[in-house]
Short mmCIF file of C-alpha atoms in Angstrom, two decimals:
data_model
loop_
_atom_site.label_atom_id
_atom_site.label_comp_id
_atom_site.label_asym_id
_atom_site.label_seq_id
_atom_site.Cartn_x
_atom_site.Cartn_y
_atom_site.Cartn_z
CA UNK A 1 -25.14 -23.44 22.01
CA UNK A 2 -28.15 -24.57 24.87
CA UNK A 3 -26.93 -21.71 27.29
CA UNK A 4 -26.74 -19.08 24.88
CA UNK A 5 -29.76 -19.89 23.35
CA UNK A 6 -31.95 -19.31 26.74
CA UNK A 7 -29.90 -15.81 27.24
CA UNK A 8 -30.92 -15.17 23.46
CA UNK A 9 -35.05 -16.31 24.79
CA UNK A 10 -34.27 -14.14 27.80
CA UNK A 11 -33.77 -11.05 26.28
CA UNK A 12 -36.28 -10.89 23.12
CA UNK A 13 -38.97 -11.56 25.97
CA UNK A 14 -37.01 -9.10 28.25
CA UNK A 15 -37.42 -6.83 24.91
CA UNK A 16 -40.82 -7.48 24.03
CA UNK A 17 -42.08 -7.00 27.37
CA UNK A 18 -40.30 -3.51 27.74
CA UNK A 19 -41.98 -2.59 23.99
CA UNK A 20 -45.27 -3.30 25.80
CA UNK A 21 -45.14 -0.83 28.39
CA UNK A 22 -42.86 1.98 26.16
CA UNK A 23 -46.07 3.05 23.18
CA UNK A 24 -48.58 3.75 25.96
CA UNK A 25 -48.08 7.00 26.30
CA UNK A 26 -47.71 7.76 22.60
CA UNK A 27 -50.80 5.35 22.32
CA UNK A 28 -52.84 7.13 24.67
CA UNK A 29 -51.85 10.69 23.14
CA UNK A 30 -53.20 9.36 19.67
CA UNK A 31 -56.26 8.16 21.11
CA UNK A 32 -56.69 11.69 22.75
CA UNK A 33 -56.46 13.43 19.52
CA UNK A 34 -58.85 11.31 17.95
CA UNK A 35 -58.73 8.54 15.46
CA UNK A 36 -58.73 10.62 12.24
CA UNK A 37 -55.11 11.65 12.51
CA UNK A 38 -53.66 8.60 10.22
CA UNK A 39 -50.18 8.29 9.80
CA UNK A 40 -49.29 8.68 5.72
CA UNK A 41 -46.16 6.84 5.59
CA UNK A 42 -45.77 7.51 1.63
CA UNK A 43 -45.84 11.27 2.77
CA UNK A 44 -43.65 10.58 5.84
CA UNK A 45 -41.29 9.16 3.69
CA UNK A 46 -40.97 11.20 0.83
CA UNK A 47 -40.81 14.65 3.15
CA UNK A 48 -37.61 12.45 4.82
CA UNK A 49 -35.98 12.25 1.86
CA UNK A 50 -37.21 15.17 -0.40
CA UNK A 51 -36.27 18.74 -0.14
CA UNK A 52 -37.74 21.40 1.57
CA UNK A 53 -37.32 25.21 1.97
CA UNK A 54 -37.41 24.12 5.95
CA UNK A 55 -35.35 22.16 7.78
CA UNK A 56 -37.57 20.15 9.92
CA UNK A 57 -36.15 19.04 12.75
CA UNK A 58 -39.33 17.38 14.50
CA UNK A 59 -42.60 17.87 15.54
CA UNK A 60 -43.22 18.81 19.65
CA UNK A 61 -46.99 17.70 19.72
CA UNK A 62 -48.76 20.26 17.19
CA UNK A 63 -46.18 22.72 16.73
CA UNK A 64 -43.79 21.38 14.35
CA UNK A 65 -39.94 22.46 15.08
CA UNK A 66 -37.91 23.57 11.91
CA UNK A 67 -35.53 26.03 11.17
CA UNK A 68 -36.46 28.40 8.07
CA UNK A 69 -34.04 28.39 5.22
CA UNK A 70 -33.84 31.77 2.72
CA UNK A 71 -35.53 31.50 -0.43
CA UNK A 72 -34.18 32.69 -3.45
CA UNK A 73 -36.05 33.49 -6.73
CA UNK A 74 -35.64 34.84 -10.01
CA UNK A 75 -38.70 35.13 -11.72
CA UNK A 76 -39.15 36.50 -15.64
CA UNK A 77 -42.66 38.43 -14.50
CA UNK A 78 -41.60 39.82 -11.06
CA UNK A 79 -37.56 39.56 -10.75
CA UNK A 80 -35.72 38.62 -8.08
CA UNK A 81 -37.08 37.68 -4.61
CA UNK A 82 -35.13 36.83 -1.56
CA UNK A 83 -36.98 36.29 2.09
CA UNK A 84 -36.84 33.54 4.90
CA UNK A 85 -39.19 30.67 3.83
CA UNK A 86 -40.95 31.51 7.43
CA UNK A 87 -42.59 33.89 5.38
CA UNK A 88 -45.01 31.03 4.27
CA UNK A 89 -46.00 29.63 7.36
CA UNK A 90 -45.40 25.98 5.82
CA UNK A 91 -46.93 26.52 3.03
CA UNK A 92 -50.01 28.10 4.51
CA UNK A 93 -49.37 31.80 3.04
CA UNK A 94 -48.54 33.12 -0.18
CA UNK A 95 -45.80 35.60 0.06
CA UNK A 96 -44.84 38.75 -2.85
CA UNK A 97 -46.72 36.42 -5.34
CA UNK A 98 -44.96 33.09 -4.55
CA UNK A 99 -46.36 29.71 -3.03
CA UNK A 100 -45.38 26.65 -2.39
CA UNK A 101 -47.67 24.29 -4.75
CA UNK A 102 -49.85 22.11 -3.34
CA UNK A 103 -49.68 18.00 -3.68
CA UNK A 104 -52.19 17.92 -6.42
CA UNK A 105 -50.04 20.47 -8.12
CA UNK A 106 -47.28 19.55 -10.57
CA UNK A 107 -44.58 20.69 -8.78
CA UNK A 108 -45.81 19.64 -5.75
CA UNK A 109 -43.77 21.29 -2.70
CA UNK A 110 -42.03 23.45 -4.83
CA UNK A 111 -41.93 27.25 -5.02
CA UNK A 112 -44.53 28.55 -8.10
CA UNK A 113 -46.10 31.65 -9.09
CA UNK A 114 -49.54 31.93 -10.28
CA UNK A 115 -49.08 33.53 -13.81
CA UNK A 116 -52.40 34.23 -15.70
CA UNK A 117 -53.82 31.46 -13.62
CA UNK A 118 -51.34 28.99 -14.91
CA UNK A 119 -49.07 27.81 -11.85
CA UNK A 120 -45.40 28.63 -13.26
CA UNK A 121 -42.31 27.38 -11.96
CA UNK A 122 -39.54 30.38 -10.98
CA UNK A 123 -36.03 29.99 -11.43
CA UNK A 124 -35.25 29.09 -8.25
CA UNK A 125 -32.27 29.07 -6.33
CA UNK A 126 -33.18 29.19 -2.97
CA UNK A 127 -31.12 27.79 0.27
CA UNK A 128 -33.07 24.72 0.81
CA UNK A 129 -32.33 21.68 3.14
CA UNK A 130 -30.19 19.93 0.62
CA UNK A 131 -28.35 23.15 -0.36
CA UNK A 132 -27.82 24.19 3.39
CA UNK A 133 -26.48 19.87 3.96
CA UNK A 134 -24.34 20.73 0.79
CA UNK A 135 -22.59 23.75 2.01
CA UNK A 136 -21.88 22.28 5.97
CA UNK A 137 -20.52 18.79 4.52
CA UNK A 138 -18.08 21.02 2.09
CA UNK A 139 -16.98 22.78 4.73
CA UNK A 140 -16.60 20.06 7.10
CA UNK A 141 -15.00 18.21 4.55
CA UNK A 142 -12.55 20.40 3.46
CA UNK A 143 -12.04 21.38 7.06
CA UNK A 144 -11.56 17.72 7.57
CA UNK A 145 -8.88 16.76 4.83
CA UNK A 146 -7.46 19.89 5.59
CA UNK A 147 -6.44 19.65 9.00
CA UNK A 148 -5.52 16.07 8.13
CA UNK A 149 -3.21 17.45 5.51
CA UNK A 150 -1.93 19.71 7.90
CA UNK A 151 -0.42 16.49 9.70
CA UNK A 152 2.33 16.13 7.40
CA UNK A 153 3.82 19.35 6.82
CA UNK A 154 6.87 19.09 8.58
CA UNK A 155 7.03 14.96 8.34
CA UNK A 156 8.82 13.15 6.08
CA UNK A 157 8.67 9.84 4.62
CA UNK A 158 10.71 8.20 7.36
CA UNK A 159 8.89 9.27 9.86
CA UNK A 160 6.12 7.20 11.40
CA UNK A 161 2.81 6.73 10.16
CA UNK A 162 -0.15 8.25 11.42
CA UNK A 163 -2.38 7.06 14.25
CA UNK A 164 -5.73 7.92 15.43
CA UNK A 165 -7.95 10.11 12.61
CA UNK A 166 -5.52 11.02 10.62
CA UNK A 167 -4.56 7.55 10.09
CA UNK A 168 -7.86 6.14 9.68
CA UNK A 169 -8.32 9.28 6.74
CA UNK A 170 -4.94 7.93 5.43
CA UNK A 171 -6.06 4.53 5.31
CA UNK A 172 -8.96 5.58 3.53
CA UNK A 173 -6.84 8.10 0.72
CA UNK A 174 -4.30 4.98 0.48
CA UNK A 175 -6.89 2.76 -0.53
CA UNK A 176 -8.29 5.11 -3.01
CA UNK A 177 -5.31 6.08 -4.18
CA UNK A 178 -3.27 2.99 -4.25
CA UNK A 179 -6.04 0.66 -5.22
CA UNK A 180 -8.10 2.02 -7.06
CA UNK A 181 -6.77 4.93 -8.93
CA UNK A 182 -3.51 4.04 -9.98
CA UNK A 183 -4.27 0.32 -11.15
CA UNK A 184 -7.05 1.74 -13.75
CA UNK A 185 -5.31 4.95 -14.62
CA UNK A 186 -1.09 4.32 -14.79
CA UNK A 187 -0.39 7.00 -16.65
CA UNK A 188 -1.15 10.64 -15.30
CA UNK A 189 -2.41 9.40 -12.36
CA UNK A 190 -1.87 12.75 -10.82
CA UNK A 191 -4.20 14.74 -13.18
CA UNK A 192 -7.00 12.52 -12.01
CA UNK A 193 -6.23 11.39 -8.39
CA UNK A 194 -7.61 14.36 -6.88
CA UNK A 195 -10.47 14.52 -8.47
CA UNK A 196 -11.60 10.96 -7.59
CA UNK A 197 -9.96 11.01 -3.86
CA UNK A 198 -12.73 14.09 -3.48
CA UNK A 199 -15.40 12.03 -5.34
CA UNK A 200 -14.76 9.11 -2.93
CA UNK A 201 -14.99 11.51 0.11
CA UNK A 202 -17.73 13.98 -0.82
CA UNK A 203 -19.69 10.25 -1.63
CA UNK A 204 -18.92 8.82 1.51
CA UNK A 205 -18.89 11.98 3.71
CA UNK A 206 -22.51 13.08 2.67
CA UNK A 207 -23.34 9.24 2.53
CA UNK A 208 -22.62 8.76 6.60
CA UNK A 209 -23.66 12.62 6.93
CA UNK A 210 -27.41 11.25 5.92
CA UNK A 211 -27.45 9.03 7.93
CA UNK A 212 -28.02 11.25 10.89
CA UNK A 213 -31.15 11.51 11.43
CA UNK A 214 -32.96 14.69 10.31
CA UNK A 215 -29.72 15.55 8.63
CA UNK A 216 -30.02 16.73 4.38
CA UNK A 217 -30.26 13.54 1.74
CA UNK A 218 -27.74 14.82 -0.53
CA UNK A 219 -26.23 11.83 -2.30
CA UNK A 220 -29.93 10.39 -2.09
CA UNK A 221 -30.77 13.49 -4.64
CA UNK A 222 -30.56 13.10 -8.18
CA UNK A 223 -29.31 16.67 -8.98
CA UNK A 224 -26.20 16.00 -6.38
CA UNK A 225 -25.15 12.49 -8.21
CA UNK A 226 -26.01 14.24 -11.64
CA UNK A 227 -23.37 16.54 -11.08
CA UNK A 228 -21.10 14.02 -9.41
CA UNK A 229 -21.76 11.65 -12.99
CA UNK A 230 -21.09 14.87 -15.39
CA UNK A 231 -17.81 15.69 -13.73
CA UNK A 232 -16.69 12.32 -14.77
CA UNK A 233 -18.33 12.74 -18.23
CA UNK A 234 -16.50 16.01 -19.22
CA UNK A 235 -13.34 14.60 -17.66
CA UNK A 236 -13.78 11.07 -19.57
CA UNK A 237 -14.62 13.37 -22.63
CA UNK A 238 -12.35 16.03 -22.59
CA UNK A 239 -9.43 14.28 -21.61
CA UNK A 240 -10.19 11.35 -23.65
CA UNK A 241 -7.21 10.34 -26.15
CA UNK A 242 -7.63 9.71 -30.34
CA UNK A 243 -7.15 6.03 -29.47
CA UNK A 244 -10.14 6.35 -27.23
CA UNK A 245 -11.97 7.73 -29.87
CA UNK A 246 -11.22 5.79 -32.71
CA UNK A 247 -12.14 2.66 -30.33
CA UNK A 248 -15.83 4.29 -30.04
CA UNK A 249 -16.46 4.93 -33.95
CA UNK A 250 -14.50 2.68 -35.79
CA UNK A 251 -13.00 -0.27 -33.64
CA UNK A 252 -10.38 -1.52 -35.88
CA UNK A 253 -9.89 -4.98 -33.78
CA UNK A 254 -13.47 -5.66 -34.59
CA UNK A 255 -14.55 -7.39 -38.12
CA UNK A 256 -15.47 -4.70 -40.85
CA UNK A 257 -19.66 -5.13 -41.07
CA UNK A 258 -19.73 -5.02 -37.12
CA UNK A 259 -17.83 -1.59 -36.95
CA UNK A 260 -20.54 0.67 -37.77
CA UNK A 261 -22.83 -1.05 -35.11
CA UNK A 262 -20.49 -1.26 -32.70
CA UNK A 263 -20.66 2.96 -32.98
CA UNK A 264 -23.67 3.54 -32.74
CA UNK A 265 -23.37 1.30 -29.43
CA UNK A 266 -20.45 2.91 -27.90
CA UNK A 267 -21.75 6.30 -28.87
CA UNK A 268 -24.44 5.54 -26.75
CA UNK A 269 -22.39 3.98 -23.92
CA UNK A 270 -20.96 7.50 -23.90
CA UNK A 271 -24.02 8.88 -22.09
CA UNK A 272 -25.29 5.98 -20.54
CA UNK A 273 -21.86 5.71 -18.08
CA UNK A 274 -22.66 8.57 -16.98
CA UNK A 275 -26.64 8.11 -16.39
CA UNK A 276 -25.48 4.82 -14.56
CA UNK A 277 -23.23 6.67 -12.28
CA UNK A 278 -26.09 9.13 -11.35
CA UNK A 279 -28.71 6.82 -10.88
CA UNK A 280 -26.96 3.83 -8.93
CA UNK A 281 -25.84 6.42 -6.56
CA UNK A 282 -29.13 8.27 -6.18
CA UNK A 283 -30.99 5.09 -5.93
CA UNK A 284 -29.03 3.11 -3.20
CA UNK A 285 -29.00 5.69 -1.07
CA UNK A 286 -32.61 6.69 -1.34
CA UNK A 287 -33.59 3.11 -1.24
CA UNK A 288 -31.72 2.61 1.74
CA UNK A 289 -33.34 5.44 3.51
CA UNK A 290 -36.69 4.70 2.38
CA UNK A 291 -36.22 1.00 3.83
CA UNK A 292 -34.96 2.37 6.60
CA UNK A 293 -38.08 4.53 7.18
CA UNK A 294 -40.60 1.71 6.04
CA UNK A 295 -38.89 -0.73 8.61
CA UNK A 296 -39.30 1.95 11.45
CA UNK A 297 -42.87 3.29 10.38
CA UNK A 298 -43.88 -0.31 11.54
CA UNK A 299 -43.46 1.35 15.10
CA UNK A 300 -46.63 4.10 14.28
CA UNK A 301 -48.33 1.91 12.35
CA UNK A 302 -48.84 -1.04 14.56
CA UNK A 303 -49.84 1.65 17.46
CA UNK A 304 -52.76 2.53 15.66
CA UNK A 305 -53.81 -1.26 13.93
CA UNK A 306 -52.71 -3.62 17.05
CA UNK A 307 -52.42 -1.75 19.95
CA UNK A 308 -50.93 -3.17 23.00
CA UNK A 309 -48.84 -6.60 22.67
CA UNK A 310 -48.67 -6.70 19.09
CA UNK A 311 -47.55 -3.13 18.71
CA UNK A 312 -44.75 -3.76 21.14
CA UNK A 313 -43.53 -6.99 19.74
CA UNK A 314 -43.68 -5.12 16.62
CA UNK A 315 -41.93 -2.26 17.99
CA UNK A 316 -38.78 -3.86 18.67
CA UNK A 317 -39.17 -6.01 15.41
CA UNK A 318 -38.82 -3.07 13.87
CA UNK A 319 -36.22 -1.41 16.10
CA UNK A 320 -33.95 -4.39 15.75
CA UNK A 321 -34.67 -4.83 11.65
CA UNK A 322 -34.03 -0.87 11.80
CA UNK A 323 -30.45 -1.26 13.71
CA UNK A 324 -29.69 -3.74 11.12
CA UNK A 325 -30.44 -1.69 7.92
CA UNK A 326 -28.53 1.03 9.80
CA UNK A 327 -25.68 -1.09 10.10
CA UNK A 328 -26.27 -2.08 6.25
CA UNK A 329 -26.42 1.37 5.05
CA UNK A 330 -23.01 2.20 6.72
CA UNK A 331 -21.90 -0.67 4.60
CA UNK A 332 -23.82 0.73 1.33
CA UNK A 333 -22.68 3.93 2.16
CA UNK A 334 -18.85 3.06 2.02
CA UNK A 335 -19.55 0.71 -1.00
CA UNK A 336 -21.57 3.46 -3.32
CA UNK A 337 -18.72 5.90 -2.73
CA UNK A 338 -16.23 3.17 -3.57
CA UNK A 339 -18.34 2.08 -6.57
CA UNK A 340 -18.73 5.35 -7.70
CA UNK A 341 -15.08 5.88 -7.61
CA UNK A 342 -13.83 2.64 -8.71
CA UNK A 343 -16.03 2.97 -11.99
CA UNK A 344 -14.98 6.76 -12.98
CA UNK A 345 -11.27 5.60 -13.07
CA UNK A 346 -11.72 2.87 -14.91
CA UNK A 347 -14.06 5.61 -17.44
CA UNK A 348 -11.12 7.68 -17.47
CA UNK A 349 -8.43 4.61 -17.70
CA UNK A 350 -10.44 3.44 -20.75
CA UNK A 351 -10.29 7.10 -22.21
CA UNK A 352 -6.09 7.61 -21.53
CA UNK A 353 -5.58 4.28 -24.07
CA UNK A 354 -3.17 4.66 -26.25
CA UNK A 355 -2.29 2.94 -29.54
CA UNK A 356 -0.76 -0.59 -28.99
CA UNK A 357 -0.56 -1.82 -32.47
CA UNK A 358 1.70 1.17 -34.28
CA UNK B 1 -41.89 12.02 -9.14
CA UNK B 2 -40.42 14.48 -8.18
CA UNK B 3 -37.53 12.71 -6.86
CA UNK B 4 -36.28 11.72 -10.33
CA UNK B 5 -36.17 15.09 -11.77
CA UNK B 6 -33.16 17.05 -11.08
CA UNK B 7 -33.34 20.45 -9.32
CA UNK B 8 -32.02 23.02 -11.58
CA UNK B 9 -31.15 25.42 -8.20
CA UNK B 10 -29.38 22.83 -6.48
CA UNK B 11 -27.70 21.52 -9.31
CA UNK B 12 -26.09 24.81 -9.21
CA UNK B 13 -25.58 24.74 -6.15
CA UNK B 14 -23.82 21.32 -6.13
CA UNK B 15 -21.84 22.45 -9.10
CA UNK B 16 -20.82 25.64 -7.01
CA UNK B 17 -20.04 23.73 -3.36
CA UNK B 18 -18.09 21.02 -5.59
CA UNK B 19 -16.49 22.86 -7.86
CA UNK B 20 -15.36 24.85 -4.35
CA UNK B 21 -14.39 21.58 -2.36
CA UNK B 22 -12.72 20.00 -5.26
CA UNK B 23 -10.20 23.39 -6.35
CA UNK B 24 -10.01 23.58 -2.11
CA UNK B 25 -8.69 19.72 -1.95
CA UNK B 26 -6.93 20.09 -4.94
CA UNK B 27 -4.61 22.65 -3.95
CA UNK B 28 -4.21 22.00 -0.43
CA UNK B 29 -5.08 19.17 0.72
CA UNK B 30 -4.55 15.93 -1.86
CA UNK B 31 -1.06 16.65 -2.34
CA UNK B 32 -0.24 16.07 0.94
CA UNK B 33 -1.41 13.12 1.07
CA UNK B 34 -0.19 11.54 -2.63
CA UNK B 35 3.24 12.93 -2.14
CA UNK B 36 3.62 11.47 1.55
CA UNK B 37 1.65 8.34 0.11
CA UNK B 38 4.18 7.76 -2.75
CA UNK B 39 7.62 8.84 -1.10
CA UNK B 40 6.76 6.52 1.82
CA UNK B 41 5.79 3.64 -0.78
CA UNK B 42 9.14 4.28 -2.25
CA UNK B 43 11.22 4.56 1.66
CA UNK B 44 9.86 1.56 2.18
CA UNK B 45 11.16 -0.02 -0.81
CA UNK B 46 14.47 1.44 -0.79
CA UNK B 47 14.95 0.12 2.77
CA UNK B 48 14.10 -2.73 1.78
CA UNK B 49 16.32 -2.96 -1.09
CA UNK B 50 19.10 -1.45 1.25
CA UNK B 51 18.10 -4.41 4.04
CA UNK B 52 18.68 -6.85 1.32
CA UNK B 53 21.53 -5.20 0.11
CA UNK B 54 23.24 -5.55 3.80
CA UNK B 55 21.76 -9.00 4.50
CA UNK B 56 23.79 -10.05 0.94
CA UNK B 57 26.99 -8.19 2.39
CA UNK B 58 26.65 -9.42 5.38
CA UNK B 59 26.33 -13.28 4.02
CA UNK B 60 29.14 -12.13 1.74
CA UNK B 61 31.59 -11.45 4.65
CA UNK B 62 30.32 -14.22 6.25
CA UNK B 63 31.50 -16.58 3.22
CA UNK B 64 34.63 -14.55 3.14
CA UNK B 65 35.42 -14.64 6.63
CA UNK B 66 34.61 -18.20 6.29
CA UNK B 67 37.11 -18.61 3.13
CA UNK B 68 40.00 -16.22 5.01
CA UNK B 69 39.58 -18.25 8.51
CA UNK B 70 39.92 -21.92 6.21
CA UNK B 71 43.06 -20.34 4.05
CA UNK B 72 44.93 -19.22 7.25
CA UNK B 73 44.19 -22.73 8.37
CA UNK B 74 45.81 -24.34 5.55
CA UNK B 75 48.17 -22.12 5.65
CA UNK B 76 49.18 -22.71 9.06
CA UNK B 77 48.88 -26.55 8.40
CA UNK B 78 51.51 -25.97 5.63
CA UNK B 79 53.51 -23.91 7.38
CA UNK B 80 53.46 -26.41 10.11
CA UNK B 81 54.21 -28.96 8.07
CA UNK B 82 56.79 -27.05 6.26
CA UNK B 83 58.97 -26.29 9.34
CA UNK B 84 57.98 -30.23 10.48
CA UNK B 85 59.78 -30.99 6.70
CA UNK B 86 62.55 -28.46 7.53
CA UNK B 87 63.20 -29.40 11.10
CA UNK B 88 63.47 -32.93 9.31
CA UNK B 89 65.90 -32.32 6.77
CA UNK B 90 67.68 -30.17 9.14
CA UNK B 91 67.95 -33.19 11.59
CA UNK B 92 68.96 -35.19 8.54
CA UNK B 93 71.65 -32.87 7.06
CA UNK B 94 72.72 -32.48 10.52
CA UNK B 95 73.36 -36.53 10.51
CA UNK B 96 74.58 -36.83 7.55
CA UNK B 97 77.19 -34.06 8.22
CA UNK B 98 77.85 -35.23 11.19
CA UNK B 99 78.33 -38.94 9.86
CA UNK B 100 80.52 -37.15 7.09
CA UNK B 101 82.72 -35.51 9.45
CA UNK B 102 83.03 -38.58 11.72
CA UNK B 103 84.06 -40.10 8.65
CA UNK B 104 86.36 -37.64 7.84
CA UNK B 105 87.88 -37.62 11.02
CA UNK B 106 88.22 -41.45 11.06
CA UNK B 107 89.78 -41.32 7.54
CA UNK B 108 91.78 -38.36 8.81
CA UNK B 109 92.76 -40.30 11.86
CA UNK B 110 93.06 -43.69 9.95
CA UNK B 111 95.48 -42.09 7.29
CA UNK B 112 97.32 -40.18 10.05
CA UNK B 113 97.64 -43.56 11.68
CA UNK B 114 98.83 -45.20 8.66
CA UNK B 115 101.37 -42.42 8.03
CA UNK B 116 102.51 -42.87 11.06
CA UNK B 117 102.35 -46.87 11.28
CA UNK B 118 104.69 -45.99 7.89
CA UNK B 119 106.62 -43.62 9.11
CA UNK B 120 107.10 -45.99 12.07
CA UNK B 121 108.08 -49.15 10.20
CA UNK B 122 110.29 -46.76 7.91
CA UNK B 123 111.89 -46.04 11.05
CA UNK B 124 112.05 -49.13 12.61
CA UNK B 125 113.29 -50.19 8.66
CA UNK B 126 116.03 -47.69 8.53
CA UNK B 127 116.74 -48.36 12.81
CA UNK B 128 117.00 -52.02 11.31
CA UNK B 129 118.56 -51.72 8.71
CA UNK B 130 121.47 -49.69 10.63
CA UNK B 131 121.22 -52.17 13.42
CA UNK B 132 121.93 -55.36 10.41
CA UNK B 133 124.73 -53.15 8.40
CA UNK B 134 126.25 -52.90 12.01
CA UNK B 135 125.74 -56.35 12.59
CA UNK B 136 126.73 -57.34 9.47
CA UNK B 137 129.35 -54.85 9.78
CA UNK B 138 130.49 -56.64 13.04
CA UNK B 139 129.77 -59.82 11.35
CA UNK B 140 131.60 -59.22 7.76
CA UNK B 141 134.18 -57.71 9.88
CA UNK B 142 135.11 -61.19 11.52
CA UNK B 143 134.20 -63.54 8.60
CA UNK B 144 135.39 -61.73 6.11
CA UNK B 145 139.41 -61.69 7.58
CA UNK B 146 140.85 -63.12 4.70
CA UNK B 147 140.51 -61.76 1.19
CA UNK B 148 139.10 -65.31 -0.04
CA UNK B 149 136.58 -65.06 1.90
CA UNK B 150 135.64 -61.53 0.53
CA UNK B 151 135.88 -63.06 -2.87
CA UNK B 152 133.71 -65.97 -2.22
CA UNK B 153 131.28 -63.67 -0.36
CA UNK B 154 130.85 -61.21 -3.57
CA UNK B 155 130.34 -64.08 -5.31
CA UNK B 156 127.15 -65.47 -3.70
CA UNK B 157 125.91 -62.11 -3.33
CA UNK B 158 126.13 -61.99 -7.14
CA UNK B 159 124.64 -64.98 -7.47
CA UNK B 160 121.91 -64.32 -5.21
CA UNK B 161 120.88 -60.66 -7.18
CA UNK B 162 121.00 -62.95 -10.22
CA UNK B 163 118.47 -65.52 -8.96
CA UNK B 164 116.69 -62.46 -7.97
CA UNK B 165 116.53 -60.81 -11.46
#
């Protein structure tokens, strides 16, 4: 124990020592460029978790390295527009009457058109960073799953179970299929299993992909999670049995005076379920990313406020905390995918009830 | 706040992308997994059931073998006991038979001896009779030379017979 403590102390002091040395060039640069440049942590975090018309990779000195993405816009006044986002020159230029709204606008960071002095948002289906990430993630996911599915060709139940990557994927499929879907949806499992498996793997894959620095934050975007939640919502309510609707509007298991009250509550519940699915996934992933970015920006904040040893020490602390948060996010990536799938299958399972007392 | 407002463009792209992924995986991805998982679970269940059955059968065979062995041993001891009994019976029978035969032979011999003895006695008697007749003839010829003597003799004889009767 004592020996371990000594090793630990030594390690931390070594890291602190290295830390004091490391940020020096950055610090020097900061001083050279002048005190005027302040780090806006909020803007930085928002830029990282939000969507953009560029795929921003890094800043190298003063030049920003970013991939321009195609802009596709339909405006009622000026029709279709389709061009690369590099035409905006990072929001500094207007193109074909369109521009990226400034921070003071209601549509900050989005493409707007000025019609009669007011900013109007055209219908915008541009390939933004998130859309590009979405397409890449979808292709990769299909490729991975189809590749694993090919393993099963020319094999039958008596063949040994797969090893390696296919084995890992099969373990996850087995977990979702046998431990989440089957217990909740004992009847018509085949009808709902493909959706729930796809949802699980899509969320899990996007969660993990989102942790890669520079990648798109897909599951931390409300439009993505809303779309997933609406899939569950429509599956639940379109394929719901008669007994399911009866339990909502006239639950005969309840005393008579309670039934109308419960009907109202249950009716609201139909909509709160997908709403909670949307917010839970989106908020968890967004909060994780924001916390991680916040912790890491401590390095740059302390570089200005307390240069030297303080900054070095804080850098080490922030990196250790960042590593911890990253590991936590790996766990959250799985848990949130699991929770979404679990709740979806519970909702679907509840919509498949049959009358027992008949 | 823009984070909380779903972007319609991204939503449509998401609908498209997720819909495509769902369709592709529904058609070509998941059936391979779920089919295999179901089949493997079934296969494992079947194998366990078969193993149990085989185990039961083995235990059954073992008990059967033990029973058969026991039965065979019982049969063996029974046969052995029977054999001993049969042997004893045979010996006993032989003994009694031998005894009987001996007795019979003895009896026959005795009978023979008796018969022969009687024969011999009869023979001797006849001989004695003949001899006595001859002797008596000779004696009588000498003593009964007269008629008077002859008559006295006859009377005496008659008396003797009478007293005997």
